[in-house]
Tab-separated table of C-alpha atoms in Angstrom:
chain	number	residue	atom	x	y	z
A	22	UNK	CA	11.996	9.192	-17.474
A	23	UNK	CA	12.665	12.559	-15.878
A	24	UNK	CA	15.507	12.066	-13.423
A	25	UNK	CA	15.326	15.599	-12.014
A	26	UNK	CA	12.255	14.826	-9.966
A	27	UNK	CA	13.176	12.924	-6.774
A	28	UNK	CA	9.622	11.604	-6.302
A	29	UNK	CA	9.139	8.678	-8.668
A	30	UNK	CA	5.335	8.795	-8.936
A	31	UNK	CA	5.404	12.456	-9.942
A	32	UNK	CA	8.178	11.820	-12.451
A	33	UNK	CA	6.085	9.101	-14.104
A	34	UNK	CA	3.064	11.419	-14.183
A	35	UNK	CA	5.128	14.072	-16.003
A	36	UNK	CA	6.074	11.710	-18.848
A	37	UNK	CA	2.837	12.115	-20.844
A	38	UNK	CA	-0.798	13.055	-20.461
A	39	UNK	CA	-1.767	9.348	-20.580
A	40	UNK	CA	0.693	8.500	-17.810
A	41	UNK	CA	-0.621	11.419	-15.771
A	42	UNK	CA	-4.211	10.177	-16.145
A	43	UNK	CA	-3.213	6.662	-15.104
A	44	UNK	CA	-1.280	7.927	-12.080
A	45	UNK	CA	-4.330	10.030	-11.150
A	46	UNK	CA	-6.505	6.902	-11.457
A	47	UNK	CA	-4.058	4.990	-9.257
A	48	UNK	CA	-4.199	7.726	-6.612
A	49	UNK	CA	-8.005	7.839	-6.857
A	50	UNK	CA	-8.066	4.104	-6.165
A	51	UNK	CA	-5.824	4.657	-3.143
A	52	UNK	CA	-8.174	7.344	-1.855
A	53	UNK	CA	-11.468	5.520	-2.487
A	54	UNK	CA	-10.486	1.980	-1.581
A	55	UNK	CA	-8.181	3.125	1.202
A	56	UNK	CA	-10.982	5.097	2.822
A	57	UNK	CA	-13.562	2.304	2.424
A	58	UNK	CA	-11.212	-0.380	3.736
A	59	UNK	CA	-10.033	1.777	6.645
A	60	UNK	CA	-13.617	2.568	7.639
A	61	UNK	CA	-14.595	-1.112	7.474
A	62	UNK	CA	-11.551	-2.170	9.503
A	63	UNK	CA	-12.133	0.476	12.169
A	64	UNK	CA	-15.859	-0.317	12.404
A	65	UNK	CA	-15.712	-4.108	12.435
A	66	UNK	CA	-12.081	-5.257	12.416
A	67	UNK	CA	-12.658	-6.721	8.941
A	68	UNK	CA	-11.184	-5.932	5.548
A	69	UNK	CA	-13.832	-7.055	3.034
A	70	UNK	CA	-12.529	-9.441	0.367
A	71	UNK	CA	-14.740	-7.828	-2.275
A	72	UNK	CA	-13.110	-4.415	-1.804
A	73	UNK	CA	-9.593	-5.842	-1.749
A	74	UNK	CA	-10.233	-7.942	-4.872
A	75	UNK	CA	-11.730	-4.973	-6.726
A	76	UNK	CA	-8.767	-2.764	-5.786
A	77	UNK	CA	-6.373	-5.519	-6.876
A	78	UNK	CA	-8.098	-5.867	-10.247
A	79	UNK	CA	-8.158	-2.085	-10.782
A	80	UNK	CA	-4.469	-1.871	-9.862
A	81	UNK	CA	-3.486	-4.656	-12.255
A	82	UNK	CA	-5.346	-2.932	-15.087
A	83	UNK	CA	-3.982	0.538	-14.317
A	84	UNK	CA	-0.382	-0.612	-13.868
A	85	UNK	CA	-0.533	-2.772	-17.024
A	86	UNK	CA	-1.825	0.209	-18.999
A	87	UNK	CA	0.868	2.391	-17.450
A	88	UNK	CA	3.477	-0.144	-18.565
A	89	UNK	CA	2.014	-0.092	-22.082
A	90	UNK	CA	1.898	3.718	-22.241
A	91	UNK	CA	5.480	3.951	-21.038
A	92	UNK	CA	6.514	0.992	-23.246
A	93	UNK	CA	8.356	-0.413	-20.219
A	94	UNK	CA	7.141	-3.654	-18.658
A	95	UNK	CA	9.966	-4.129	-16.152
A	96	UNK	CA	8.123	-2.039	-13.546
A	97	UNK	CA	5.068	-4.282	-14.041
A	98	UNK	CA	7.170	-7.388	-13.378
A	99	UNK	CA	8.756	-5.646	-10.384
A	100	UNK	CA	5.229	-4.870	-9.135
A	101	UNK	CA	4.273	-8.541	-9.313
A	102	UNK	CA	7.457	-9.460	-7.448
A	103	UNK	CA	6.733	-6.797	-4.831
A	104	UNK	CA	3.200	-8.123	-4.418
A	105	UNK	CA	4.520	-11.626	-3.749
A	106	UNK	CA	7.273	-10.342	-1.469
A	107	UNK	CA	5.079	-8.156	0.731
A	108	UNK	CA	2.228	-10.656	0.836
A	109	UNK	CA	4.654	-13.432	1.771
A	110	UNK	CA	6.151	-11.312	4.541
A	111	UNK	CA	2.759	-10.448	5.992
A	112	UNK	CA	1.661	-14.088	5.706
A	113	UNK	CA	4.710	-15.132	7.686
A	114	UNK	CA	3.954	-12.535	10.374
A	115	UNK	CA	0.327	-13.682	10.458
A	116	UNK	CA	1.285	-17.322	10.918
A	117	UNK	CA	3.898	-16.583	13.584
A	118	UNK	CA	1.738	-14.089	15.503
A	119	UNK	CA	-0.960	-16.638	16.388
A	120	UNK	CA	-3.868	-14.550	15.153
A	121	UNK	CA	-2.603	-11.098	16.127
A	122	UNK	CA	-2.634	-10.175	12.432
A	123	UNK	CA	-5.560	-11.270	10.303
A	124	UNK	CA	-5.690	-12.640	6.787
A	125	UNK	CA	-7.379	-9.421	5.635
A	126	UNK	CA	-4.117	-7.618	6.368
A	127	UNK	CA	-2.245	-10.254	4.364
A	128	UNK	CA	-4.592	-9.797	1.394
A	129	UNK	CA	-4.337	-6.013	1.650
A	130	UNK	CA	-0.551	-6.286	1.603
A	131	UNK	CA	-0.739	-7.898	-1.838
A	132	UNK	CA	-2.516	-4.853	-3.278
A	133	UNK	CA	-0.187	-2.433	-1.547
A	134	UNK	CA	2.880	-4.424	-2.608
A	135	UNK	CA	1.736	-4.370	-6.226
A	136	UNK	CA	1.171	-0.612	-6.231
A	137	UNK	CA	4.310	0.310	-4.329
A	138	UNK	CA	6.771	-1.958	-6.126
A	139	UNK	CA	5.801	-0.553	-9.522
A	140	UNK	CA	7.564	2.623	-8.475
A	141	UNK	CA	10.193	1.299	-6.043
A	142	UNK	CA	11.039	-1.893	-4.154
A	143	UNK	CA	12.489	0.179	-1.320
A	144	UNK	CA	9.035	1.634	-0.736
A	145	UNK	CA	7.845	-1.818	0.419
A	146	UNK	CA	10.236	-1.660	3.346
A	147	UNK	CA	9.376	1.943	4.133
A	148	UNK	CA	5.608	1.333	4.011
A	149	UNK	CA	5.904	-1.690	6.289
A	150	UNK	CA	8.138	0.159	8.724
A	151	UNK	CA	5.793	3.150	8.808
A	152	UNK	CA	2.736	0.944	9.371
A	153	UNK	CA	4.280	-0.866	12.331
A	154	UNK	CA	5.753	2.301	13.858
A	155	UNK	CA	2.455	4.210	13.567
A	156	UNK	CA	0.472	1.286	15.020
A	157	UNK	CA	2.947	0.919	17.877
A	158	UNK	CA	2.787	4.634	18.696
A	159	UNK	CA	-1.017	4.484	18.560
A	160	UNK	CA	-1.120	1.566	21.011
A	161	UNK	CA	1.425	3.191	23.325
A	162	UNK	CA	-0.493	6.469	23.354
A	163	UNK	CA	-3.789	4.622	23.888
A	164	UNK	CA	-2.234	2.688	26.757
A	165	UNK	CA	-0.824	5.832	28.360
A	166	UNK	CA	-4.234	7.503	28.088
A	167	UNK	CA	-5.849	4.315	29.447
A	168	UNK	CA	-8.075	3.920	26.373
A	169	UNK	CA	-6.336	0.710	25.317
A	170	UNK	CA	-4.565	-2.198	26.934
A	171	UNK	CA	-1.684	-4.143	25.435
A	172	UNK	CA	-4.225	-6.858	24.544
A	173	UNK	CA	-6.688	-4.525	22.804
A	174	UNK	CA	-7.576	-5.368	19.214
A	175	UNK	CA	-6.382	-2.554	16.954
A	176	UNK	CA	-7.284	-2.413	13.244
A	177	UNK	CA	-4.005	-2.547	11.336
A	178	UNK	CA	-5.348	-1.867	7.815
A	179	UNK	CA	-5.532	1.922	8.184
A	180	UNK	CA	-1.891	2.031	9.303
A	181	UNK	CA	-0.892	-0.102	6.303
A	182	UNK	CA	-2.739	2.198	3.900
A	183	UNK	CA	-1.352	5.420	5.386
A	184	UNK	CA	2.175	3.973	5.438
A	185	UNK	CA	1.848	2.875	1.802
A	186	UNK	CA	0.530	6.257	0.719
A	187	UNK	CA	3.422	8.047	2.394
A	188	UNK	CA	5.928	5.594	0.879
A	189	UNK	CA	4.331	6.015	-2.550
A	190	UNK	CA	5.066	9.724	-2.490
A	191	UNK	CA	8.664	9.421	-1.351
A	192	UNK	CA	9.599	6.414	-3.527
A	193	UNK	CA	12.757	6.750	-5.561
């Protein structure tokens, strides 16, 4: 692995042409599924299971192939651990929040945890922090502008996806 590059995802992409293609496929999945899920969540406060399951399957395939190309399966195991860790954390928040966070967000966290933890476990924390901070700022701004109340339903999926994308690019 190239240690000179501080951004882990770019360092992996520089290892070989096959790794670069797989990283590009991973980013394409983020763009396509992230957009579709964000649009669905904004429009109807729902994150469709079919989209999440398809993204999860694509991610498992891409990350497994990336592990094979790199001949290093520890990141794949770390990704599975990250998936369980982030999903478990979001499930706990969902259960404690009495419906403030939906199960779609919990399912989405499994996909994001898988993708982020392949590159860095620290990125799980950063992505979660960014998602909650951005959502909080959005609600505060909406409240100040009198477009939202503190009880308004706000789709959280787009904040999760944006936070994960930012964390993916700064992962070490």
